[in-house]
Amino acid sequence: MGISIYNIKKWSKMLTGNSIMHVNQNMGQSFIPGKIEGYFNNLTEKVLKDQNTLRRQEVPITTDEVAGKVHFPIAIFQYGLGAYDLFLQTKEECYLVQFWNCVNWAIANQKNNGSWNNFGFVCPDAPYSSMCQGEGVSLLARAYIVEKNEFILKAAKKAIDFMLLPVEKGGTAKYIEDDLILLEYTNKACVLNGWIFSIFGLYDYVLMTGEKKYKELLDKSIQTLESHIEEFDGGYWSMYDSEGIISSPFYHNLHIAQLEALELVFKNSTFERYKNKFVEYKNNNWNYRKAFIKKVVQKLMEK
């Protein structure tokens, strides 16, 4: 097993909260349930901690150990959502420009089938992600609310349709009887935060269009998450995925914020209960230390 200096630095930044990919993402300061306005989670630090990109008025670039500098769709969509929130809060034009730069990139780089190649630079056999599709839809939904451009609406529809396409047909959704699971990684176990980000995108699409078909699918995925949420409860800390990978402190905090948003939107007592449990875990120093040590060990054991 070889551990590169690059990965050690990456994991250290993530575990200590110093990664631009893992900035604080508590509840969105401009989020209003039932409206397409501010985003569910606070993504503004994605913008504020990357002043070079803001100054150049460009979309963000991500550095990968193997691929080098790449345009990573999830990073671009989150940056755009953060920029839009900052514009809502400050009315400063530079943030609106960056929002539209990200929207234009999303439209220009969307495939004809509605997908974005999210993981192709690291996993060519499984390049698609429900999280990417959902966040892309959330970005486009805000652009449509501002511009009322039918081309943007069509791009959002293509994106959500691809997200809801079964994995067996090349999409990112897993249908099992009455269950609908949305997969951040189509070749791995279900990731909790990715599933919830995907639900956020589907919710935004339903708000934007009011289409019954998508509302029924949204309800199906919410009901599925409600019945499976216990799989992500480790008894002292939240789990990153359904196969027992423990969350880093960053992802544990993210789960709390996401569940709070779901609770507000859907008035769901199950999400409220697990949010409160995860908060209790976080406030217990022994639980924090135990989870942190286990996460470090899991990272060192990764192939």
PDB file of C-alpha atoms in Angstrom:
ATOM      1  CA  MET A   1       0.000   0.000   0.000  1.00  0.00           C
ATOM      2  CA  GLY A   2       1.464   3.346  -1.062  1.00  0.00           C
ATOM      3  CA  ILE A   3       0.393   6.633   0.469  1.00  0.00           C
ATOM      4  CA  SER A   4       1.392   9.708  -1.510  1.00  0.00           C
ATOM      5  CA  ILE A   5       2.415  12.997   0.046  1.00  0.00           C
ATOM      6  CA  TYR A   6      -0.385  14.552  -2.030  1.00  0.00           C
ATOM      7  CA  ASN A   7      -3.031  12.383  -0.363  1.00  0.00           C
ATOM      8  CA  ILE A   8      -1.599  12.941   3.111  1.00  0.00           C
ATOM      9  CA  LYS A   9      -1.839  16.702   2.575  1.00  0.00           C
ATOM     10  CA  LYS A  10      -5.342  16.364   1.096  1.00  0.00           C
ATOM     11  CA  TRP A  11      -6.624  14.226   3.973  1.00  0.00           C
ATOM     12  CA  SER A  12      -4.995  16.495   6.554  1.00  0.00           C
ATOM     13  CA  LYS A  13      -6.693  19.549   5.076  1.00  0.00           C
ATOM     14  CA  MET A  14     -10.045  17.760   4.978  1.00  0.00           C
ATOM     15  CA  LEU A  15      -9.820  16.434   8.533  1.00  0.00           C
ATOM     16  CA  THR A  16      -8.775  19.823   9.912  1.00  0.00           C
ATOM     17  CA  GLY A  17     -11.286  21.853   7.868  1.00  0.00           C
ATOM     18  CA  ASN A  18      -8.675  23.642   5.737  1.00  0.00           C
ATOM     19  CA  SER A  19      -9.670  22.266   2.327  1.00  0.00           C
ATOM     20  CA  ILE A  20     -11.474  24.527  -0.160  1.00  0.00           C
ATOM     21  CA  MET A  21     -13.519  21.416  -1.022  1.00  0.00           C
ATOM     22  CA  HIS A  22     -14.512  20.983   2.634  1.00  0.00           C
ATOM     23  CA  VAL A  23     -15.268  24.461   3.954  1.00  0.00           C
ATOM     24  CA  ASN A  24     -17.930  25.141   6.569  1.00  0.00           C
ATOM     25  CA  GLN A  25     -21.346  24.366   5.080  1.00  0.00           C
ATOM     26  CA  ASN A  26     -23.911  25.074   7.773  1.00  0.00           C
ATOM     27  CA  MET A  27     -27.479  26.143   6.978  1.00  0.00           C
ATOM     28  CA  GLY A  28     -27.679  28.627   4.138  1.00  0.00           C
ATOM     29  CA  GLN A  29     -28.055  32.182   5.427  1.00  0.00           C
ATOM     30  CA  SER A  30     -30.422  33.104   2.588  1.00  0.00           C
ATOM     31  CA  PHE A  31     -32.288  29.789   2.404  1.00  0.00           C
ATOM     32  CA  ILE A  32     -36.092  30.057   2.551  1.00  0.00           C
ATOM     33  CA  PRO A  33     -38.116  26.805   2.541  1.00  0.00           C
ATOM     34  CA  GLY A  34     -40.583  26.694  -0.340  1.00  0.00           C
ATOM     35  CA  LYS A  35     -38.698  29.257  -2.445  1.00  0.00           C
ATOM     36  CA  ILE A  36     -35.882  29.094  -4.976  1.00  0.00           C
ATOM     37  CA  GLU A  37     -33.678  31.746  -3.444  1.00  0.00           C
ATOM     38  CA  GLY A  38     -30.644  31.135  -1.235  1.00  0.00           C
ATOM     39  CA  TYR A  39     -29.211  27.612  -1.249  1.00  0.00           C
ATOM     40  CA  PHE A  40     -29.953  25.021   1.455  1.00  0.00           C
ATOM     41  CA  ASN A  41     -26.354  24.959   2.704  1.00  0.00           C
ATOM     42  CA  ASN A  42     -23.944  27.855   3.105  1.00  0.00           C
ATOM     43  CA  LEU A  43     -21.465  27.534   0.229  1.00  0.00           C
ATOM     44  CA  THR A  44     -20.194  31.109   0.378  1.00  0.00           C
ATOM     45  CA  GLU A  45     -16.769  30.149   1.744  1.00  0.00           C
ATOM     46  CA  LYS A  46     -16.150  28.336  -1.561  1.00  0.00           C
ATOM     47  CA  VAL A  47     -16.013  31.814  -3.057  1.00  0.00           C
ATOM     48  CA  LEU A  48     -14.595  33.864  -0.211  1.00  0.00           C
ATOM     49  CA  LYS A  49     -11.634  31.523   0.348  1.00  0.00           C
ATOM     50  CA  ASP A  50     -10.694  31.545  -3.349  1.00  0.00           C
ATOM     51  CA  GLN A  51      -9.971  35.201  -3.986  1.00  0.00           C
ATOM     52  CA  ASN A  52      -7.812  34.487  -7.048  1.00  0.00           C
ATOM     53  CA  THR A  53     -10.738  32.941  -8.923  1.00  0.00           C
ATOM     54  CA  LEU A  54     -13.004  35.791  -7.845  1.00  0.00           C
ATOM     55  CA  ARG A  55     -10.484  38.399  -8.953  1.00  0.00           C
ATOM     56  CA  ARG A  56      -9.993  36.731 -12.357  1.00  0.00           C
ATOM     57  CA  GLN A  57     -13.774  36.320 -12.770  1.00  0.00           C
ATOM     58  CA  GLU A  58     -13.366  32.701 -13.878  1.00  0.00           C
ATOM     59  CA  VAL A  59     -14.881  29.379 -12.896  1.00  0.00           C
ATOM     60  CA  PRO A  60     -12.822  27.499 -10.276  1.00  0.00           C
ATOM     61  CA  ILE A  61     -10.175  24.956 -11.219  1.00  0.00           C
ATOM     62  CA  THR A  62      -9.533  21.837  -9.148  1.00  0.00           C
ATOM     63  CA  THR A  63      -6.107  20.183  -8.889  1.00  0.00           C
ATOM     64  CA  ASP A  64      -5.980  16.378  -9.009  1.00  0.00           C
ATOM     65  CA  GLU A  65      -2.892  14.306  -8.226  1.00  0.00           C
ATOM     66  CA  VAL A  66      -3.066  12.409 -11.537  1.00  0.00           C
ATOM     67  CA  ALA A  67      -5.099  14.578 -13.902  1.00  0.00           C
ATOM     68  CA  GLY A  68      -3.604  17.885 -12.811  1.00  0.00           C
ATOM     69  CA  LYS A  69      -5.767  20.986 -13.185  1.00  0.00           C
ATOM     70  CA  VAL A  70      -9.354  20.141 -14.164  1.00  0.00           C
ATOM     71  CA  HIS A  71     -12.793  21.667 -14.307  1.00  0.00           C
ATOM     72  CA  PHE A  72     -14.694  19.628 -11.696  1.00  0.00           C
ATOM     73  CA  PRO A  73     -18.461  20.141 -12.192  1.00  0.00           C
ATOM     74  CA  ILE A  74     -19.448  19.736  -8.525  1.00  0.00           C
ATOM     75  CA  ALA A  75     -16.867  22.343  -7.484  1.00  0.00           C
ATOM     76  CA  ILE A  76     -18.095  24.736 -10.176  1.00  0.00           C
ATOM     77  CA  PHE A  77     -21.771  24.285  -9.292  1.00  0.00           C
ATOM     78  CA  GLN A  78     -21.128  24.758  -5.575  1.00  0.00           C
ATOM     79  CA  TYR A  79     -19.032  27.837  -6.290  1.00  0.00           C
ATOM     80  CA  GLY A  80     -21.858  29.253  -8.409  1.00  0.00           C
ATOM     81  CA  LEU A  81     -24.439  28.592  -5.697  1.00  0.00           C
ATOM     82  CA  GLY A  82     -22.173  30.245  -3.138  1.00  0.00           C
ATOM     83  CA  ALA A  83     -21.686  33.238  -5.429  1.00  0.00           C
ATOM     84  CA  TYR A  84     -25.447  33.603  -5.852  1.00  0.00           C
ATOM     85  CA  ASP A  85     -25.957  33.602  -2.085  1.00  0.00           C
ATOM     86  CA  LEU A  86     -23.277  36.273  -1.721  1.00  0.00           C
ATOM     87  CA  PHE A  87     -25.013  38.388  -4.356  1.00  0.00           C
ATOM     88  CA  LEU A  88     -28.328  38.053  -2.499  1.00  0.00           C
ATOM     89  CA  GLN A  89     -26.615  39.142   0.705  1.00  0.00           C
ATOM     90  CA  THR A  90     -24.417  41.961  -0.620  1.00  0.00           C
ATOM     91  CA  LYS A  91     -25.814  42.944  -4.054  1.00  0.00           C
ATOM     92  CA  GLU A  92     -22.196  43.175  -5.240  1.00  0.00           C
ATOM     93  CA  GLU A  93     -21.952  42.705  -9.003  1.00  0.00           C
ATOM     94  CA  CYS A  94     -18.771  40.596  -8.876  1.00  0.00           C
ATOM     95  CA  TYR A  95     -20.698  37.741  -7.278  1.00  0.00           C
ATOM     96  CA  LEU A  96     -23.483  37.880  -9.850  1.00  0.00           C
ATOM     97  CA  VAL A  97     -20.880  37.765 -12.629  1.00  0.00           C
ATOM     98  CA  GLN A  98     -19.349  34.657 -11.090  1.00  0.00           C
ATOM     99  CA  PHE A  99     -22.777  33.049 -10.725  1.00  0.00           C
ATOM    100  CA  TRP A 100     -23.455  33.528 -14.429  1.00  0.00           C
ATOM    101  CA  ASN A 101     -19.969  32.331 -15.354  1.00  0.00           C
ATOM    102  CA  CYS A 102     -20.784  29.053 -13.602  1.00  0.00           C
ATOM    103  CA  VAL A 103     -24.246  28.846 -15.194  1.00  0.00           C
ATOM    104  CA  ASN A 104     -22.793  29.411 -18.657  1.00  0.00           C
ATOM    105  CA  TRP A 105     -20.134  26.770 -18.018  1.00  0.00           C
ATOM    106  CA  ALA A 106     -22.816  24.305 -16.914  1.00  0.00           C
ATOM    107  CA  ILE A 107     -24.830  24.826 -20.096  1.00  0.00           C
ATOM    108  CA  ALA A 108     -21.796  24.725 -22.391  1.00  0.00           C
ATOM    109  CA  ASN A 109     -20.462  21.514 -20.845  1.00  0.00           C
ATOM    110  CA  GLN A 110     -23.709  19.569 -20.485  1.00  0.00           C
ATOM    111  CA  LYS A 111     -23.926  16.540 -22.752  1.00  0.00           C
ATOM    112  CA  ASN A 112     -26.887  16.021 -25.065  1.00  0.00           C
ATOM    113  CA  ASN A 113     -28.277  13.382 -22.685  1.00  0.00           C
ATOM    114  CA  GLY A 114     -28.322  15.913 -19.832  1.00  0.00           C
ATOM    115  CA  SER A 115     -25.284  14.614 -17.958  1.00  0.00           C
ATOM    116  CA  TRP A 116     -22.083  16.243 -16.815  1.00  0.00           C
ATOM    117  CA  ASN A 117     -18.886  14.211 -16.801  1.00  0.00           C
ATOM    118  CA  ASN A 118     -18.069  14.631 -13.127  1.00  0.00           C
ATOM    119  CA  PHE A 119     -15.657  11.841 -12.204  1.00  0.00           C
ATOM    120  CA  GLY A 120     -14.303  10.962 -15.647  1.00  0.00           C
ATOM    121  CA  PHE A 121     -10.841  12.274 -14.829  1.00  0.00           C
ATOM    122  CA  VAL A 122     -10.471   9.768 -11.968  1.00  0.00           C
ATOM    123  CA  CYS A 123     -12.949   7.015 -12.899  1.00  0.00           C
ATOM    124  CA  PRO A 124     -13.758   6.845 -16.630  1.00  0.00           C
ATOM    125  CA  ASP A 125     -16.026   3.808 -16.127  1.00  0.00           C
ATOM    126  CA  ALA A 126     -18.298   5.630 -13.635  1.00  0.00           C
ATOM    127  CA  PRO A 127     -18.174   9.331 -14.511  1.00  0.00           C
ATOM    128  CA  TYR A 128     -21.684  10.349 -13.492  1.00  0.00           C
ATOM    129  CA  SER A 129     -23.046  11.515 -10.150  1.00  0.00           C
ATOM    130  CA  SER A 130     -26.533  12.255  -8.839  1.00  0.00           C
ATOM    131  CA  MET A 131     -24.992  14.914  -6.598  1.00  0.00           C
ATOM    132  CA  CYS A 132     -23.478  16.630  -9.610  1.00  0.00           C
ATOM    133  CA  GLN A 133     -26.770  16.453 -11.495  1.00  0.00           C
ATOM    134  CA  GLY A 134     -28.763  17.730  -8.524  1.00  0.00           C
ATOM    135  CA  GLU A 135     -26.454  20.641  -7.788  1.00  0.00           C
ATOM    136  CA  GLY A 136     -26.390  21.503 -11.480  1.00  0.00           C
ATOM    137  CA  VAL A 137     -30.185  21.651 -11.442  1.00  0.00           C
ATOM    138  CA  SER A 138     -30.153  23.862  -8.322  1.00  0.00           C
ATOM    139  CA  LEU A 139     -27.760  26.241 -10.102  1.00  0.00           C
ATOM    140  CA  LEU A 140     -29.867  26.310 -13.276  1.00  0.00           C
ATOM    141  CA  ALA A 141     -33.086  26.740 -11.284  1.00  0.00           C
ATOM    142  CA  ARG A 142     -31.779  29.969  -9.773  1.00  0.00           C
ATOM    143  CA  ALA A 143     -30.691  31.158 -13.208  1.00  0.00           C
ATOM    144  CA  TYR A 144     -34.152  30.400 -14.597  1.00  0.00           C
ATOM    145  CA  ILE A 145     -35.882  32.283 -11.774  1.00  0.00           C
ATOM    146  CA  VAL A 146     -33.782  35.343 -12.656  1.00  0.00           C
ATOM    147  CA  GLU A 147     -33.937  35.176 -16.469  1.00  0.00           C
ATOM    148  CA  LYS A 148     -37.037  33.052 -17.287  1.00  0.00           C
ATOM    149  CA  ASN A 149     -35.038  31.649 -20.200  1.00  0.00           C
ATOM    150  CA  GLU A 150     -36.618  28.496 -21.652  1.00  0.00           C
ATOM    151  CA  PHE A 151     -33.209  27.223 -22.770  1.00  0.00           C
ATOM    152  CA  ILE A 152     -32.106  27.148 -19.126  1.00  0.00           C
ATOM    153  CA  LEU A 153     -35.309  25.326 -18.156  1.00  0.00           C
ATOM    154  CA  LYS A 154     -34.707  22.698 -20.848  1.00  0.00           C
ATOM    155  CA  ALA A 155     -31.142  22.189 -19.609  1.00  0.00           C
ATOM    156  CA  ALA A 156     -32.443  21.677 -16.067  1.00  0.00           C
ATOM    157  CA  LYS A 157     -35.026  19.148 -17.286  1.00  0.00           C
ATOM    158  CA  LYS A 158     -32.396  17.169 -19.175  1.00  0.00           C
ATOM    159  CA  ALA A 159     -30.189  17.176 -16.084  1.00  0.00           C
ATOM    160  CA  ILE A 160     -32.910  15.953 -13.722  1.00  0.00           C
ATOM    161  CA  ASP A 161     -34.085  13.305 -16.192  1.00  0.00           C
ATOM    162  CA  PHE A 162     -30.558  11.923 -16.422  1.00  0.00           C
ATOM    163  CA  MET A 163     -30.225  11.920 -12.636  1.00  0.00           C
ATOM    164  CA  LEU A 164     -33.434   9.882 -12.358  1.00  0.00           C
ATOM    165  CA  LEU A 165     -32.405   7.409 -15.056  1.00  0.00           C
ATOM    166  CA  PRO A 166     -31.704   3.950 -13.563  1.00  0.00           C
ATOM    167  CA  VAL A 167     -28.056   3.054 -13.093  1.00  0.00           C
ATOM    168  CA  GLU A 168     -28.647   0.032 -15.326  1.00  0.00           C
ATOM    169  CA  LYS A 169     -29.462   2.445 -18.152  1.00  0.00           C
ATOM    170  CA  GLY A 170     -26.468   4.674 -17.496  1.00  0.00           C
ATOM    171  CA  GLY A 171     -28.043   7.082 -15.017  1.00  0.00           C
ATOM    172  CA  THR A 172     -27.537   7.686 -11.303  1.00  0.00           C
ATOM    173  CA  ALA A 173     -30.731   6.379  -9.663  1.00  0.00           C
ATOM    174  CA  LYS A 174     -31.247   3.029  -7.974  1.00  0.00           C
ATOM    175  CA  TYR A 175     -34.813   1.715  -7.978  1.00  0.00           C
ATOM    176  CA  ILE A 176     -35.561  -1.207  -5.644  1.00  0.00           C
ATOM    177  CA  GLU A 177     -39.292  -1.982  -5.431  1.00  0.00           C
ATOM    178  CA  ASP A 178     -40.747   1.202  -3.877  1.00  0.00           C
ATOM    179  CA  ASP A 179     -37.347   2.701  -3.023  1.00  0.00           C
ATOM    180  CA  LEU A 180     -35.511   5.434  -4.923  1.00  0.00           C
ATOM    181  CA  ILE A 181     -31.879   5.949  -3.935  1.00  0.00           C
ATOM    182  CA  LEU A 182     -29.790   8.657  -5.606  1.00  0.00           C
ATOM    183  CA  LEU A 183     -26.125   7.791  -5.976  1.00  0.00           C
ATOM    184  CA  GLU A 184     -23.257  10.242  -5.737  1.00  0.00           C
ATOM    185  CA  TYR A 185     -21.019   7.411  -6.986  1.00  0.00           C
ATOM    186  CA  THR A 186     -22.672   4.880  -9.282  1.00  0.00           C
ATOM    187  CA  ASN A 187     -19.967   2.277  -8.625  1.00  0.00           C
ATOM    188  CA  LYS A 188     -19.838   2.579  -4.824  1.00  0.00           C
ATOM    189  CA  ALA A 189     -22.049   2.418  -1.740  1.00  0.00           C
ATOM    190  CA  CYS A 190     -24.676   5.095  -1.192  1.00  0.00           C
ATOM    191  CA  VAL A 191     -23.207   8.331   0.232  1.00  0.00           C
ATOM    192  CA  LEU A 192     -25.527  10.219   2.586  1.00  0.00           C
ATOM    193  CA  ASN A 193     -24.528  13.806   1.806  1.00  0.00           C
ATOM    194  CA  GLY A 194     -24.557  13.136  -1.935  1.00  0.00           C
ATOM    195  CA  TRP A 195     -28.044  11.645  -1.762  1.00  0.00           C
ATOM    196  CA  ILE A 196     -29.346  14.677   0.125  1.00  0.00           C
ATOM    197  CA  PHE A 197     -27.722  17.162  -2.275  1.00  0.00           C
ATOM    198  CA  SER A 198     -29.443  15.222  -5.073  1.00  0.00           C
ATOM    199  CA  ILE A 199     -32.788  15.533  -3.282  1.00  0.00           C
ATOM    200  CA  PHE A 200     -32.212  19.286  -2.979  1.00  0.00           C
ATOM    201  CA  GLY A 201     -31.877  19.478  -6.763  1.00  0.00           C
ATOM    202  CA  LEU A 202     -35.045  17.458  -7.321  1.00  0.00           C
ATOM    203  CA  TYR A 203     -36.889  19.658  -4.819  1.00  0.00           C
ATOM    204  CA  ASP A 204     -35.748  22.808  -6.649  1.00  0.00           C
ATOM    205  CA  TYR A 205     -36.937  21.333  -9.939  1.00  0.00           C
ATOM    206  CA  VAL A 206     -40.366  20.583  -8.453  1.00  0.00           C
ATOM    207  CA  LEU A 207     -40.589  24.141  -7.091  1.00  0.00           C
ATOM    208  CA  MET A 208     -39.612  25.519 -10.488  1.00  0.00           C
ATOM    209  CA  THR A 209     -42.032  23.449 -12.591  1.00  0.00           C
ATOM    210  CA  GLY A 210     -44.695  22.012 -10.303  1.00  0.00           C
ATOM    211  CA  GLU A 211     -44.711  18.837 -12.403  1.00  0.00           C
ATOM    212  CA  LYS A 212     -46.556  15.994 -10.669  1.00  0.00           C
ATOM    213  CA  LYS A 213     -44.278  13.246 -12.005  1.00  0.00           C
ATOM    214  CA  TYR A 214     -41.214  14.744 -10.345  1.00  0.00           C
ATOM    215  CA  LYS A 215     -43.079  15.518  -7.126  1.00  0.00           C
ATOM    216  CA  GLU A 216     -43.985  11.826  -6.860  1.00  0.00           C
ATOM    217  CA  LEU A 217     -40.346  10.829  -7.399  1.00  0.00           C
ATOM    218  CA  LEU A 218     -39.238  13.392  -4.818  1.00  0.00           C
ATOM    219  CA  ASP A 219     -41.689  11.948  -2.303  1.00  0.00           C
ATOM    220  CA  LYS A 220     -40.462   8.437  -3.104  1.00  0.00           C
ATOM    221  CA  SER A 221     -36.815   9.339  -2.469  1.00  0.00           C
ATOM    222  CA  ILE A 222     -37.685  11.208   0.747  1.00  0.00           C
ATOM    223  CA  GLN A 223     -39.613   8.182   2.015  1.00  0.00           C
ATOM    224  CA  THR A 224     -36.697   5.937   1.081  1.00  0.00           C
ATOM    225  CA  LEU A 225     -34.214   8.152   2.915  1.00  0.00           C
ATOM    226  CA  GLU A 226     -36.484   8.216   5.948  1.00  0.00           C
ATOM    227  CA  SER A 227     -36.581   4.411   6.045  1.00  0.00           C
ATOM    228  CA  HIS A 228     -32.824   4.012   5.470  1.00  0.00           C
ATOM    229  CA  ILE A 229     -31.413   6.868   7.570  1.00  0.00           C
ATOM    230  CA  GLU A 230     -30.619   4.482  10.439  1.00  0.00           C
ATOM    231  CA  GLU A 231     -27.972   2.865   8.209  1.00  0.00           C
ATOM    232  CA  PHE A 232     -25.979   6.085   8.514  1.00  0.00           C
ATOM    233  CA  ASP A 233     -26.098   6.148  12.327  1.00  0.00           C
ATOM    234  CA  GLY A 234     -23.015   4.552  13.866  1.00  0.00           C
ATOM    235  CA  GLY A 235     -24.302   4.871  17.428  1.00  0.00           C
ATOM    236  CA  TYR A 236     -21.763   7.540  18.347  1.00  0.00           C
ATOM    237  CA  TRP A 237     -21.137   9.323  15.035  1.00  0.00           C
ATOM    238  CA  SER A 238     -22.688   9.535  11.582  1.00  0.00           C
ATOM    239  CA  MET A 239     -21.585   7.311   8.722  1.00  0.00           C
ATOM    240  CA  TYR A 240     -20.365   8.734   5.423  1.00  0.00           C
ATOM    241  CA  ASP A 241     -21.884   5.886   3.434  1.00  0.00           C
ATOM    242  CA  SER A 242     -24.100   2.829   3.795  1.00  0.00           C
ATOM    243  CA  GLU A 243     -21.148   0.440   4.148  1.00  0.00           C
ATOM    244  CA  GLY A 244     -19.794   1.800   7.415  1.00  0.00           C
ATOM    245  CA  ILE A 245     -17.238   4.401   6.349  1.00  0.00           C
ATOM    246  CA  ILE A 246     -17.298   6.872   9.212  1.00  0.00           C
ATOM    247  CA  SER A 247     -17.746  10.578   8.547  1.00  0.00           C
ATOM    248  CA  SER A 248     -14.967  13.088   9.015  1.00  0.00           C
ATOM    249  CA  PRO A 249     -15.866  16.009  11.322  1.00  0.00           C
ATOM    250  CA  PHE A 250     -16.627  18.027   8.189  1.00  0.00           C
ATOM    251  CA  TYR A 251     -19.128  15.523   6.833  1.00  0.00           C
ATOM    252  CA  HIS A 252     -20.708  14.968  10.241  1.00  0.00           C
ATOM    253  CA  ASN A 253     -21.390  18.709  10.512  1.00  0.00           C
ATOM    254  CA  LEU A 254     -22.657  18.720   6.930  1.00  0.00           C
ATOM    255  CA  HIS A 255     -25.106  15.905   7.728  1.00  0.00           C
ATOM    256  CA  ILE A 256     -26.491  17.954  10.614  1.00  0.00           C
ATOM    257  CA  ALA A 257     -27.030  21.008   8.402  1.00  0.00           C
ATOM    258  CA  GLN A 258     -28.572  18.960   5.597  1.00  0.00           C
ATOM    259  CA  LEU A 259     -30.965  17.176   7.944  1.00  0.00           C
ATOM    260  CA  GLU A 260     -31.971  20.534   9.402  1.00  0.00           C
ATOM    261  CA  ALA A 261     -32.829  21.754   5.896  1.00  0.00           C
ATOM    262  CA  LEU A 262     -34.813  18.577   5.166  1.00  0.00           C
ATOM    263  CA  GLU A 263     -36.640  18.979   8.465  1.00  0.00           C
ATOM    264  CA  LEU A 264     -37.631  22.553   7.597  1.00  0.00           C
ATOM    265  CA  VAL A 265     -38.724  21.703   4.063  1.00  0.00           C
ATOM    266  CA  PHE A 266     -40.587  18.452   4.670  1.00  0.00           C
ATOM    267  CA  LYS A 267     -41.666  18.875   8.331  1.00  0.00           C
ATOM    268  CA  ASN A 268     -40.316  15.385   8.944  1.00  0.00           C
ATOM    269  CA  SER A 269     -39.851  14.223  12.539  1.00  0.00           C
ATOM    270  CA  THR A 270     -37.437  11.436  11.526  1.00  0.00           C
ATOM    271  CA  PHE A 271     -34.982  13.913  10.056  1.00  0.00           C
ATOM    272  CA  GLU A 272     -35.363  16.103  13.139  1.00  0.00           C
ATOM    273  CA  ARG A 273     -34.654  13.135  15.426  1.00  0.00           C
ATOM    274  CA  TYR A 274     -31.489  12.118  13.597  1.00  0.00           C
ATOM    275  CA  LYS A 275     -30.313  15.717  13.365  1.00  0.00           C
ATOM    276  CA  ASN A 276     -30.631  15.979  17.131  1.00  0.00           C
ATOM    277  CA  LYS A 277     -28.831  12.648  17.636  1.00  0.00           C
ATOM    278  CA  PHE A 278     -25.946  13.762  15.437  1.00  0.00           C
ATOM    279  CA  VAL A 279     -25.723  17.050  17.343  1.00  0.00           C
ATOM    280  CA  GLU A 280     -25.497  15.090  20.611  1.00  0.00           C
ATOM    281  CA  TYR A 281     -22.716  12.941  19.146  1.00  0.00           C
ATOM    282  CA  LYS A 282     -20.838  16.069  18.066  1.00  0.00           C
ATOM    283  CA  ASN A 283     -21.070  17.611  21.533  1.00  0.00           C
ATOM    284  CA  ASN A 284     -19.589  14.528  23.199  1.00  0.00           C
ATOM    285  CA  ASN A 285     -15.782  14.897  23.267  1.00  0.00           C
ATOM    286  CA  TRP A 286     -15.214  11.161  23.603  1.00  0.00           C
ATOM    287  CA  ASN A 287     -17.350  10.461  20.542  1.00  0.00           C
ATOM    288  CA  TYR A 288     -15.462  13.117  18.588  1.00  0.00           C
ATOM    289  CA  ARG A 289     -12.061  11.654  19.463  1.00  0.00           C
ATOM    290  CA  LYS A 290     -13.178   8.093  18.746  1.00  0.00           C
ATOM    291  CA  ALA A 291     -14.626   9.075  15.356  1.00  0.00           C
ATOM    292  CA  PHE A 292     -11.584  11.162  14.426  1.00  0.00           C
ATOM    293  CA  ILE A 293      -9.163   8.326  15.191  1.00  0.00           C
ATOM    294  CA  LYS A 294     -11.280   5.805  13.291  1.00  0.00           C
ATOM    295  CA  LYS A 295     -11.457   8.149  10.294  1.00  0.00           C
ATOM    296  CA  VAL A 296      -7.684   8.569  10.235  1.00  0.00           C
ATOM    297  CA  VAL A 297      -7.225   4.785  10.353  1.00  0.00           C
ATOM    298  CA  GLN A 298      -9.747   4.279   7.543  1.00  0.00           C
ATOM    299  CA  LYS A 299      -7.990   6.873   5.405  1.00  0.00           C
ATOM    300  CA  LEU A 300      -4.613   5.221   5.962  1.00  0.00           C
ATOM    301  CA  MET A 301      -6.100   1.853   4.973  1.00  0.00           C
ATOM    302  CA  GLU A 302      -7.606   3.162   1.730  1.00  0.00           C
ATOM    303  CA  LYS A 303      -6.196   1.662  -1.442  1.00  0.00           C
TER     304      LYS A 303
END
